[in-house]
Short mmCIF file of C-alpha atoms in Angstrom, two decimals:
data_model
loop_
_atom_site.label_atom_id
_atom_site.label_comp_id
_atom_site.label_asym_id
_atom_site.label_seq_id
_atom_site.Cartn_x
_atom_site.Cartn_y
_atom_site.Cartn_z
CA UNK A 7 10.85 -3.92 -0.84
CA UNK A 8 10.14 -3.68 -4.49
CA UNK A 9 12.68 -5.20 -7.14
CA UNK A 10 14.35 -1.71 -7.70
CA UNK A 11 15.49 -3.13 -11.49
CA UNK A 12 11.71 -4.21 -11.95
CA UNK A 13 9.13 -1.19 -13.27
CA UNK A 14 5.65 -3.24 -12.73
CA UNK A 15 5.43 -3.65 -8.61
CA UNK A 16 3.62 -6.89 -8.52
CA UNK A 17 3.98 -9.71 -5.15
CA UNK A 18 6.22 -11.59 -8.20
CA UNK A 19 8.46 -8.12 -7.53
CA UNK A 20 8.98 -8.47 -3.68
CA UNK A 21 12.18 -9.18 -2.51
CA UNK A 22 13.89 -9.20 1.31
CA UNK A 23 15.39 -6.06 2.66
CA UNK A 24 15.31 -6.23 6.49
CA UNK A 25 13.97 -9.51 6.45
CA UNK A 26 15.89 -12.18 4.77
CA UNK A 27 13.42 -14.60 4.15
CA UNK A 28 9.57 -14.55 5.29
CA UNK A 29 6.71 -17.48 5.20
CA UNK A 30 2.76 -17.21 5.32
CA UNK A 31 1.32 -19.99 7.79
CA UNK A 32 -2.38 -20.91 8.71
CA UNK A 33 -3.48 -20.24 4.84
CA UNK A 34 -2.44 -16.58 4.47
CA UNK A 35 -3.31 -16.18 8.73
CA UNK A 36 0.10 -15.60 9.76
CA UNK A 37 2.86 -13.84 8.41
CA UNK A 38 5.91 -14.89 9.79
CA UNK A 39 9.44 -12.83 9.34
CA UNK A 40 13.21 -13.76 9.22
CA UNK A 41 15.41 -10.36 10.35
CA UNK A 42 18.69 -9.92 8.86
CA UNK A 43 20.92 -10.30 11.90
CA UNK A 44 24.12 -7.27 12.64
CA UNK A 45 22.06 -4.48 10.44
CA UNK A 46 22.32 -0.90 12.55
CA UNK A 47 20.66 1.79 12.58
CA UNK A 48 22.63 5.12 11.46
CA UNK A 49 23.14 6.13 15.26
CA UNK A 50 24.84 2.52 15.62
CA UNK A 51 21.77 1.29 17.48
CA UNK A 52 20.95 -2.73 16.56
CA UNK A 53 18.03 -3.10 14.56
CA UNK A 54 15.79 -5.98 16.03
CA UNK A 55 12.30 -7.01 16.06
CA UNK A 56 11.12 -4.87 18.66
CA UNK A 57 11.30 -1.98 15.94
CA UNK A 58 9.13 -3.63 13.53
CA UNK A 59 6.52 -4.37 16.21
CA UNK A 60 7.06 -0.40 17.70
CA UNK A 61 6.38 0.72 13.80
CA UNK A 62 3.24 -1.26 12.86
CA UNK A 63 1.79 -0.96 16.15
CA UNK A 64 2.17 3.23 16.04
CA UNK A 65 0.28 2.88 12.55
CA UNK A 66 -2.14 0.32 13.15
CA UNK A 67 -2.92 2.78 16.19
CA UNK A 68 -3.04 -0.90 18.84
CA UNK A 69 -4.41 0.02 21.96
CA UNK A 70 -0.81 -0.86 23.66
CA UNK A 71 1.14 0.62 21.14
CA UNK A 72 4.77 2.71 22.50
CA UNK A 73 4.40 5.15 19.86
CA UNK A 74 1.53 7.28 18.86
CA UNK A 75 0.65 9.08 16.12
CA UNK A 76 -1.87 12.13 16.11
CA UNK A 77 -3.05 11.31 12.52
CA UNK A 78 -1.87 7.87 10.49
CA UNK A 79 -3.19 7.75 7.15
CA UNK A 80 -2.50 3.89 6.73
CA UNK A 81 -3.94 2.99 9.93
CA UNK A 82 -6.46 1.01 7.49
CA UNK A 83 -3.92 -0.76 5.85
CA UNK A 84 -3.30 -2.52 8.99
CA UNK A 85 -6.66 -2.96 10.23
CA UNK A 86 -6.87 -6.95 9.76
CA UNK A 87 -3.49 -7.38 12.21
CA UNK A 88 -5.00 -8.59 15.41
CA UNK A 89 -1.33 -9.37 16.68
CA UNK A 90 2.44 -8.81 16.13
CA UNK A 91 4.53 -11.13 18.13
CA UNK A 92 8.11 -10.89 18.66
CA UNK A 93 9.69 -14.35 19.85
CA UNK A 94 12.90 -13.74 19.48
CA UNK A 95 15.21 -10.57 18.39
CA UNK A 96 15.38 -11.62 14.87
CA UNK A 97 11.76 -13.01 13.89
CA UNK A 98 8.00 -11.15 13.69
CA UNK A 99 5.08 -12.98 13.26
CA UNK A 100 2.09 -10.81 12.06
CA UNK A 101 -1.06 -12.39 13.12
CA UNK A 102 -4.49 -11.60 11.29
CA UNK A 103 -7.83 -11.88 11.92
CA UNK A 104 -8.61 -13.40 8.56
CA UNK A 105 -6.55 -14.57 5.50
CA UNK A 106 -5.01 -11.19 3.72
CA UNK A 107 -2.72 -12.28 0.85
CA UNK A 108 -1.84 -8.63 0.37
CA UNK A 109 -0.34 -7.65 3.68
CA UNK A 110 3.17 -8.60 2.06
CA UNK A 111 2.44 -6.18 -1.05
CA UNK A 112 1.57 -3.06 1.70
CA UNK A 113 4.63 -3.92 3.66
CA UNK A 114 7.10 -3.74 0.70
CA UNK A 115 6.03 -0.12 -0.19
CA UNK A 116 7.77 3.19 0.12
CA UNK A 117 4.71 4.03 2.08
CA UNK A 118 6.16 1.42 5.11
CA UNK A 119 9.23 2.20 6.51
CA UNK A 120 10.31 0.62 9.90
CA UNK A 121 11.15 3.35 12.53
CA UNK A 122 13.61 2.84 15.99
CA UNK A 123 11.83 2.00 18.62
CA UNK A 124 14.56 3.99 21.13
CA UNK A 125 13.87 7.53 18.69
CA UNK A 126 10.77 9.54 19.90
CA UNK A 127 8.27 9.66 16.69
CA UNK A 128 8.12 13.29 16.72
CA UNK A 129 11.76 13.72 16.72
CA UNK A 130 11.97 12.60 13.11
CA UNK A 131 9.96 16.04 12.18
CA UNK A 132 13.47 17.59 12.44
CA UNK A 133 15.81 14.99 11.78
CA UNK A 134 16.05 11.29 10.40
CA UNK A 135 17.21 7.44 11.56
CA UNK A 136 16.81 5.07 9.52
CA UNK A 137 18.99 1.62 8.56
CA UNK A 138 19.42 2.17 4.69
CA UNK A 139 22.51 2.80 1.88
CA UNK A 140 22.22 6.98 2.88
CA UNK A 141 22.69 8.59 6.54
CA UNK A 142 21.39 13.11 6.65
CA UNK A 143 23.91 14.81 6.50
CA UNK A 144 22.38 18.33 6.44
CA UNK A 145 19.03 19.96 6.04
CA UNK A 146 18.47 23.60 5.44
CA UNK A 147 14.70 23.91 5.21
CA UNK A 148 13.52 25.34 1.70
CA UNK A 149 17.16 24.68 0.09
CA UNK A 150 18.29 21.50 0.21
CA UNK A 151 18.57 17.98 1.58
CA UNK A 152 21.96 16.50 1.89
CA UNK A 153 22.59 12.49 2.38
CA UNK A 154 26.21 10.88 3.20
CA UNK A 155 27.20 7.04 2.16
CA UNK A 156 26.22 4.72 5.02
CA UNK A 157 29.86 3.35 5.38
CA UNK A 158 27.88 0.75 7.79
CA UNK A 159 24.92 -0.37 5.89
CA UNK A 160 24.21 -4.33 5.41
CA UNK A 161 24.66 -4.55 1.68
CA UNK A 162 28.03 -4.85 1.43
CA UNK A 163 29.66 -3.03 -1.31
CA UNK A 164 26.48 -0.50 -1.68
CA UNK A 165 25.68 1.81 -2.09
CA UNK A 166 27.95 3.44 -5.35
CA UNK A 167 27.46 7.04 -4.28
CA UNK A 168 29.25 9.03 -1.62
CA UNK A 169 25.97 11.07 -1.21
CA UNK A 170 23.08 12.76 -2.26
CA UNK A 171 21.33 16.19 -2.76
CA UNK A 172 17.73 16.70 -3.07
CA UNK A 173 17.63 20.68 -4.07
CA UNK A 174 14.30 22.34 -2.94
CA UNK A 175 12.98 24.14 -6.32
CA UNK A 176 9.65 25.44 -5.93
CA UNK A 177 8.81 27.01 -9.13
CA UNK A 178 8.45 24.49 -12.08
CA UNK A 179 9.95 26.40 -14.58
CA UNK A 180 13.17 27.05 -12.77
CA UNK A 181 13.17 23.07 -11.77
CA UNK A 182 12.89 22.38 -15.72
CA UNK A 183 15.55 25.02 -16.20
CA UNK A 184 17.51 23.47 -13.42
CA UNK A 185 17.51 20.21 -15.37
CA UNK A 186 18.25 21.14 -18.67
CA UNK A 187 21.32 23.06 -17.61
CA UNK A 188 22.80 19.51 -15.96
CA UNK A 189 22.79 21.72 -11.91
CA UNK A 190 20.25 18.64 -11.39
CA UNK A 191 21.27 15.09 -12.49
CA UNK A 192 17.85 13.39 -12.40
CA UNK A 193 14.44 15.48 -12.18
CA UNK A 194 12.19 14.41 -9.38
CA UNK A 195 9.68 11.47 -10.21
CA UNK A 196 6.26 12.65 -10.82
CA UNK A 197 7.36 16.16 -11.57
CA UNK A 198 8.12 15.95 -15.94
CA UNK A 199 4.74 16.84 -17.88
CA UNK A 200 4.93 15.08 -21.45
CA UNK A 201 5.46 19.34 -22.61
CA UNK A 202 8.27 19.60 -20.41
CA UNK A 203 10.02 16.70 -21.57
CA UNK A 204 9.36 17.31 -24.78
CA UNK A 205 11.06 20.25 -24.01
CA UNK A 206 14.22 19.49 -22.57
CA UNK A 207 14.42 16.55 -24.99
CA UNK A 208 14.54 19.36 -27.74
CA UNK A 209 16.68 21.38 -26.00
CA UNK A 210 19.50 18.48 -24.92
CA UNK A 211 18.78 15.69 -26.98
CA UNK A 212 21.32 13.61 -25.31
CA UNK A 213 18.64 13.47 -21.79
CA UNK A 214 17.14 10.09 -21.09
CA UNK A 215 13.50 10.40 -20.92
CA UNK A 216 11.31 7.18 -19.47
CA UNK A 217 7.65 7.65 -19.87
CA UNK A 218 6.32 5.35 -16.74
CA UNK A 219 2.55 5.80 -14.67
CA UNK A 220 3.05 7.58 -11.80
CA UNK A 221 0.28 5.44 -9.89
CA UNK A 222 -1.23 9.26 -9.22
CA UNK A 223 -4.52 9.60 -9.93
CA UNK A 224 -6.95 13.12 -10.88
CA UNK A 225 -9.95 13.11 -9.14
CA UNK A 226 -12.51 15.12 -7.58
CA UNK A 227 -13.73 14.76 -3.95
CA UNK A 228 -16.85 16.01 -2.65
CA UNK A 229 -18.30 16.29 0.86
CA UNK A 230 -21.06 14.15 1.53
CA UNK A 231 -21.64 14.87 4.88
CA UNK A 232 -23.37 17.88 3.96
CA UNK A 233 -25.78 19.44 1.15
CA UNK A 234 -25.40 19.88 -1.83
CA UNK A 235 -23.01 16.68 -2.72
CA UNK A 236 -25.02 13.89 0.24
CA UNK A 237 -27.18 14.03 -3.32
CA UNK A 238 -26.02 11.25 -4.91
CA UNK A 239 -27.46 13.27 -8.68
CA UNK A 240 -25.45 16.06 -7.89
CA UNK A 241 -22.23 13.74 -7.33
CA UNK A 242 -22.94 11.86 -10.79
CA UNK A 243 -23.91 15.24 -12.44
CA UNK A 244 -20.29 15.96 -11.60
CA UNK A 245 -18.88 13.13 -12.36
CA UNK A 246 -20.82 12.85 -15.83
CA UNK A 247 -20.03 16.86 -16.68
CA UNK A 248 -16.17 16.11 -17.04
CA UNK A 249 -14.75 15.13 -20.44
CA UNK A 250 -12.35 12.81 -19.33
CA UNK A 251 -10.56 12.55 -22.62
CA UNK A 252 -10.32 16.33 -23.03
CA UNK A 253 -8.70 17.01 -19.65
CA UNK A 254 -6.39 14.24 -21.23
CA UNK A 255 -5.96 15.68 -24.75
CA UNK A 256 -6.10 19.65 -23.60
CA UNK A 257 -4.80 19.93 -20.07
CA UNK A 258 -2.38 17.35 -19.63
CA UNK A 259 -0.89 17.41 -23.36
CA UNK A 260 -1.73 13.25 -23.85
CA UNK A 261 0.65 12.81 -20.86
CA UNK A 262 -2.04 10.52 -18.37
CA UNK A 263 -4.18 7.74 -19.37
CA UNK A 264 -7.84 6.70 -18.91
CA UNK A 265 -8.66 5.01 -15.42
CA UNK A 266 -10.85 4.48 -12.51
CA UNK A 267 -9.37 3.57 -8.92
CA UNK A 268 -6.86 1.38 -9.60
CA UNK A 269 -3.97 1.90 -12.02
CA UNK A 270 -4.56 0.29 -15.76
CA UNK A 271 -2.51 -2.35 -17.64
CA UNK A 272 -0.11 -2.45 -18.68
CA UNK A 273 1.26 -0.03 -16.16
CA UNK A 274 -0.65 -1.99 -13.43
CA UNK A 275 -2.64 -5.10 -12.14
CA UNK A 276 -6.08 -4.46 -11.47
CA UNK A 277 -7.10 -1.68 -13.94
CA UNK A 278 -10.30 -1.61 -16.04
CA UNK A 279 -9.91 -2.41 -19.63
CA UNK A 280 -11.41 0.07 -22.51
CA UNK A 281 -14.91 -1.98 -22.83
CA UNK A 282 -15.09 -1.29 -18.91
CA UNK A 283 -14.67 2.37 -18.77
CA UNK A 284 -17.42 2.86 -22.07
CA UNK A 285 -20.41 2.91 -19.98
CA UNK A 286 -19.41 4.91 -16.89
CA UNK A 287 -19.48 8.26 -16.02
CA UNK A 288 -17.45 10.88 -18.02
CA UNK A 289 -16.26 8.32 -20.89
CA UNK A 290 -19.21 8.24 -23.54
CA UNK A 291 -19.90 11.02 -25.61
CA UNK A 292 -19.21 14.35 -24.48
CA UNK A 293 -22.32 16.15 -25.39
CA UNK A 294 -24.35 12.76 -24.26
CA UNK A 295 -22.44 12.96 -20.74
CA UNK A 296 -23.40 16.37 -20.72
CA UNK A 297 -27.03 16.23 -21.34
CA UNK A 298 -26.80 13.30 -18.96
CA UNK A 299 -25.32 15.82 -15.82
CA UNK A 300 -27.91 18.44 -16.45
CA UNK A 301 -31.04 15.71 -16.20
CA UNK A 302 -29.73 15.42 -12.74
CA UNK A 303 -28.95 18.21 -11.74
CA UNK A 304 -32.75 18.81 -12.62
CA UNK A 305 -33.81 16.06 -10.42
CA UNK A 306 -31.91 17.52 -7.52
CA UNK A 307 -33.54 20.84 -7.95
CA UNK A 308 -31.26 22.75 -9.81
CA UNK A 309 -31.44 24.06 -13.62
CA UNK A 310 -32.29 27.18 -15.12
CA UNK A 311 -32.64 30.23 -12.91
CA UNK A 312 -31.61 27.92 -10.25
CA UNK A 313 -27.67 27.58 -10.85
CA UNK A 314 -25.75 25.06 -8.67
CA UNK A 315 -23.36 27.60 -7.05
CA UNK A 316 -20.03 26.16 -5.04
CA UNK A 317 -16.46 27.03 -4.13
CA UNK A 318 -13.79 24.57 -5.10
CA UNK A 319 -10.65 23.77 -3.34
CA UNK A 320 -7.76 22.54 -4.20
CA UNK A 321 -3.76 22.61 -3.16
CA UNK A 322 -1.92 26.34 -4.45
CA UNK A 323 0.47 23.43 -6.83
CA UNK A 324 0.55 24.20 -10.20
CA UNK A 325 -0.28 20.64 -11.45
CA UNK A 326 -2.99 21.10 -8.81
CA UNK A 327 -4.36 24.11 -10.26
CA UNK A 328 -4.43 23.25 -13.94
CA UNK A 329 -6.90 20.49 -13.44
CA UNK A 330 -9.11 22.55 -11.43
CA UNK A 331 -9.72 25.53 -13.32
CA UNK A 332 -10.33 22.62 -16.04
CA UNK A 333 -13.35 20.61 -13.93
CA UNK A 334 -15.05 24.65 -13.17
CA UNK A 335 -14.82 25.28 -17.21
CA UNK A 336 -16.64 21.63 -17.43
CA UNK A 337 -19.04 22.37 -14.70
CA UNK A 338 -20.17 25.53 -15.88
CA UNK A 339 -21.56 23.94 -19.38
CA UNK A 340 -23.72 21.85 -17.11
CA UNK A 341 -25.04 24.72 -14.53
CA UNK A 342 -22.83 24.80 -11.91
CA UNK A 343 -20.78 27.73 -11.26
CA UNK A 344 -17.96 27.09 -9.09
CA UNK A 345 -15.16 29.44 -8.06
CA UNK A 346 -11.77 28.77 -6.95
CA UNK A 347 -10.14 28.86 -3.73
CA UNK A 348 -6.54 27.87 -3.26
CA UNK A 349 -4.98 26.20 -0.26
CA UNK A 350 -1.43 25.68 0.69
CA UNK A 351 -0.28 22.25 1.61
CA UNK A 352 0.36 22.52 5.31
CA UNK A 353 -3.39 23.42 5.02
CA UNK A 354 -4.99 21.22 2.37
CA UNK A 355 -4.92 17.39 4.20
CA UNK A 356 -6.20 18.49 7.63
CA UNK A 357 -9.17 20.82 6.01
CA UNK A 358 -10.01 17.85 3.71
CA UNK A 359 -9.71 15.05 6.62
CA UNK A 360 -11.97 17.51 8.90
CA UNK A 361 -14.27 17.66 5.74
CA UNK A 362 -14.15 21.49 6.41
CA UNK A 363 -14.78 22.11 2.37
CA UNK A 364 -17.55 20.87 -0.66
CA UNK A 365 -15.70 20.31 -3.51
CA UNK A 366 -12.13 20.11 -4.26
CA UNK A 367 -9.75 18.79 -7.14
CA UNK A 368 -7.57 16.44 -6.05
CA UNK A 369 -4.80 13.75 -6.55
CA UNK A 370 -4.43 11.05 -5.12
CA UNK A 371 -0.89 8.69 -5.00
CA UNK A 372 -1.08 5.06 -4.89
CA UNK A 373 1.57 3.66 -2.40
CA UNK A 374 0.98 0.38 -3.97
CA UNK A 375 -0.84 -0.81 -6.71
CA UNK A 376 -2.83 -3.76 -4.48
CA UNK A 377 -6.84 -2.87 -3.93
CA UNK A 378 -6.53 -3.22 -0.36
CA UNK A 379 -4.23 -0.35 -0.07
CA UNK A 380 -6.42 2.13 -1.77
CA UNK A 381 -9.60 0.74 -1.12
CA UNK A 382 -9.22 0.59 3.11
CA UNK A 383 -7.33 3.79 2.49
CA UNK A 384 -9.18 6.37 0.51
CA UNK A 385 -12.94 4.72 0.35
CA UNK A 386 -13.38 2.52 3.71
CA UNK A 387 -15.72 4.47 5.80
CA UNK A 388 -13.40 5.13 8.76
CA UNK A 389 -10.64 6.10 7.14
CA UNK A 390 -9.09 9.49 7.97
CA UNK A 391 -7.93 9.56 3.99
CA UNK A 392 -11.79 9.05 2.75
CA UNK A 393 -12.29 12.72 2.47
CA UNK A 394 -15.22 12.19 1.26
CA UNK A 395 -17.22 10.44 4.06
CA UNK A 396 -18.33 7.88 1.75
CA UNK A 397 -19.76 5.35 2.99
CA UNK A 398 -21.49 2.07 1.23
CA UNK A 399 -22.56 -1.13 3.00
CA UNK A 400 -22.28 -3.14 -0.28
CA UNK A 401 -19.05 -1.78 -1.17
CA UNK A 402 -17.42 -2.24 2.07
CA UNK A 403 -18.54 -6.19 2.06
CA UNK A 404 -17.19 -6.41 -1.49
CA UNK A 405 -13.56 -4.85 -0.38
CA UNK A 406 -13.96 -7.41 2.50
CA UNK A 407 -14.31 -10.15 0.52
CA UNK A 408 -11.60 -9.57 -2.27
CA UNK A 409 -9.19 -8.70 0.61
CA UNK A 410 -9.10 -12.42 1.59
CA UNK A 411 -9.54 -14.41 -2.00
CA UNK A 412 -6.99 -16.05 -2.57
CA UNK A 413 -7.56 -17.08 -6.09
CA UNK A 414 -6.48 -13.81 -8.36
CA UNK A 415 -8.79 -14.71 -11.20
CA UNK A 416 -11.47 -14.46 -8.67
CA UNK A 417 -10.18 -11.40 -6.70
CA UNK A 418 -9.50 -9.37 -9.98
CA UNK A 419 -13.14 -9.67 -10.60
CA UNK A 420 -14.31 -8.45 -7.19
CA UNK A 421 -12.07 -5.62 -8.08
CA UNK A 422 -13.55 -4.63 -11.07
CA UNK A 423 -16.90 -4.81 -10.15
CA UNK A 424 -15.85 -2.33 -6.84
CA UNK A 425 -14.38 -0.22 -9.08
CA UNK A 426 -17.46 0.18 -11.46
CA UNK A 427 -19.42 0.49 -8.06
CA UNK A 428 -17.31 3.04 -6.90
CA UNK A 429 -18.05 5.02 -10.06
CA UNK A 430 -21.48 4.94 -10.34
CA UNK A 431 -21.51 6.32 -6.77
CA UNK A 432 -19.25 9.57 -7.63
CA UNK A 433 -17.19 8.54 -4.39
CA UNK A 434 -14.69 9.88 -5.51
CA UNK A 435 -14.87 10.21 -9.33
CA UNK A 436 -11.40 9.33 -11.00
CA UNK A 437 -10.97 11.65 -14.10
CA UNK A 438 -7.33 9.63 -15.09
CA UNK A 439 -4.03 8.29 -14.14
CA UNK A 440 -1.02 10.51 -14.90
CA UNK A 441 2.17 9.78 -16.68
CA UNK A 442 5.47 10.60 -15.60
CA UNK A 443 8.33 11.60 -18.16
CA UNK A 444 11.12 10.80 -16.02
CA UNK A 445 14.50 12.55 -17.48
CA UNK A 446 17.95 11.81 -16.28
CA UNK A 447 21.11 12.59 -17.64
CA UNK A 448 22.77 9.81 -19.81
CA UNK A 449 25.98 9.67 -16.76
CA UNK A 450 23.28 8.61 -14.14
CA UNK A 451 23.44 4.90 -14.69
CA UNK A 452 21.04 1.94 -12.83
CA UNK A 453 17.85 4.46 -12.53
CA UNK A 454 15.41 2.78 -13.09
CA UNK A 455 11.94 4.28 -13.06
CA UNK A 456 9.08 2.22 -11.47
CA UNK A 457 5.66 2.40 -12.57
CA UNK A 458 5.01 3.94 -9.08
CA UNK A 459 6.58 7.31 -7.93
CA UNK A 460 6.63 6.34 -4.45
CA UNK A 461 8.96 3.19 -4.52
CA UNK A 462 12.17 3.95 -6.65
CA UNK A 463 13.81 6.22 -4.56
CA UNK A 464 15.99 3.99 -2.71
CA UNK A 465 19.51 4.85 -4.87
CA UNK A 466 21.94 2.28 -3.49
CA UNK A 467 22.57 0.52 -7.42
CA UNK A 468 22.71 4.14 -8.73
CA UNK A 469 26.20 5.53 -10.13
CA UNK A 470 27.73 8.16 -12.08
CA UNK A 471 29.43 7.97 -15.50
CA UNK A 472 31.33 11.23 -15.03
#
């Protein structure tokens, strides 16, 4: 897992949970683990090797995997595992086909837990095993989520609390409300605008409020599978129409920062610097980028007398919303009149995975900031998360080849260059990367916010002051 006292997730970061100790062998070929030995799991079942091989197996999809799953998103994470050996009951060796310095990085996110090999997969729709500091107590569906102290979990003295509740709040103004009137210790991560923080910060100055990247990215996805968007001038005509830094400025009140795929220093690794993002897409001039949209559009047939006219998707969240009706406003200065068609969750990710849509405003979470994770996730041409269908030959060679450099000085520049690449192809254009106000009350002690919403949530060096 991720250093939970450490905000920038980095392989300097990782640190042993179930394994103890782990070694790469064969120059970054094999990946060899040390279990902890006596850890359970919270129906006193041993944890052992056979779990981990059961879990990566189900999401690598192996042809003689136990479990299946109908749809894993980070099957592509796992795509360069050719083998997962279990010797004994306390060691894993992850053979790969090639070197992959990065496997470690996309096992130690939130995005990777280890499942029981003895529990059916679809029995954890309804309830939960797992080996960490909190056992489920209770779930009412739409109200809350109660957690009891693991009185048998393998840190010894851990975790502080005697439990947790995760209240179900779907309205964001009663969540805020919820907040500032101390019925919630600690607001959910990803969920505090820079407005609403301000806010509550007004309203009870005493509230802690961290500002930290939320390794969420805006974007826009478009079909290109099917006219109008398998134009490659209508996806830049998009991509050049939106005024990245007024979203910023207007929209999201200052509270998200420029970027491209990956997330940008200091908050990250592998982001583009300033003199990077000045000649792509959506960062010059506004009324330049503008002019720049409509020459395209022209080129693809479209201009005046001919509008551009599509329906755009996105998920019935508010945060969801506001950026979209902001891309349609943009679009509409350039010819393109787009209306707006909301979908609820349950619905959104299998519409956009069966491309069943043309345009839609999106965000996107990183599990991890490593390239491998979001490029063989969201742009490799398989992948059931590349909404898109994008597919390039030269960009798929480049993620190859950064995936197994081992030099970072090297690798970080095959990064930047796919990035740019990515760009200029409106694969999936990124329009920022979000901020996160994180706000807890001054009592909740050892919260520390990562730079990643995904990987902070694990509460066993959490206690209260009251």
């Amino acid at each position: 897992m991720f250093d939970a006292a450490t905000p920038v997730e980095s392989m300097d970061s990782v640190v042993p949970e179930l394994a103890e100790k782990w070694s790469w062998q064969d120059n970054y070929r094999n990946l060899v683990f040390f279990l902890r030995k006596n850890v359970k799991w919270h129906d006193g079942q041993p944890f052992t090797s056979k779990d981990v091989k059961f879990t990566f197996d189900m999401v690598r999809g192996a042809p003689d995997a136990q479990g299946k799953l109908r749809l894993s998103p980070r099957k592509d994470w796992y795509a360069n595992v050719e083998q997962i050996e279990t010797p004994d009951p306390h060691t894993v060796i992850f053979r790969l086909k090639r070197p992959q310095p990065s496997l470690l990085m996309m096992l130690a996110s939130g995005y990777s837990p280890v499942y029981a090999a003895h529990v059916n997969p679809a029995d954890y729709r309804n309830s939960c095993v797992g080996t960490g500091p909190f056992k489920l107590k209770e779930w009412r569906k739409g109200e809350f989520i109660d957690y009891v102290r693991n009185t048998d979990y393998f840190v010894k003295g851990r975790p502080y609390l005697d439990g947790l509740r995760y209240v179900v709040i779907v309205e964001r103004g009663t969540r805020t409300a919820a907040l500032q009137s101390g019925q919630l210790d600690v607001a959910m991560p990803g969920e505090t605008t820079k407005t609403a923080a301000e806010q509550l910060k007004k309203a009870v100055p005493q509230l802690v409020v961290t500002p930290v990247a939320a390794s969420v990215t805006d974007n826009i996805i478009m079909n290109s599978r099917k006219p109008p968007f398998d134009n490659v001038n209508v996806r830049q005509a998009v991509s050049y129409a939106v005024d990245r830094g007024a979203l910023i400025r207007v929209v999201l009140q200052g509270g998200a920062v420029p970027a491209v795929a990956m997330m940008p220093r200091p908050y990250g690794v592998w982001g583009l610097v300033d003199k990077d993002l000045a000649g792509l897409p959506g960062y010059g001039k506004p009324a330049d980028m503008k002019e720049r949209a409509k020459r395209l559009l022209a080129e693809a047939g479209y201009g005046p007398g001919k509008s551009l006219r599509i329906e755009m998707v996105t998920r019935a969240i508010a945060v969801y919303v506001d950026m979209a009706s902001f891309v349609i406003h943009e679009l509409k200065q350039v010819g393109i009149e787009a209306t707006l068609r909301q979908v609820e969750t349950a619905q959104w990710h299998p519409m956009a995975t069966r491309g069943d849509y043309q345009i839609g405003a999106n965000l996107t979470g990183l599990g991890v900031d490593d390239p491998d994770a979001n490029f063989y996730e969201n742009f490799a041409c398989s992948s059931p998360r590349n909404y898109g269908g994008y597919c390039s030959e030269l960009v798929t060679k480049l993620i190859e080849q950064q995936s197994q450099e081992l030099d970072p000085a090297k690798r970080l520049a095959h990064v930047v260059a796919i990035q740019k690449q990515l760009e200029q192809d409106a694969a999936r254009p990124t329009l920022d990367s979000r901020l996160d106000y994180f706000t807890v009350w001054p009592h909740v002690k050892n919260m520390v916010p990562h730079h990643n919403i995904f990987n902070f949530g694990r509460m066993q060096e959490v206690w209260r002051d009251k």
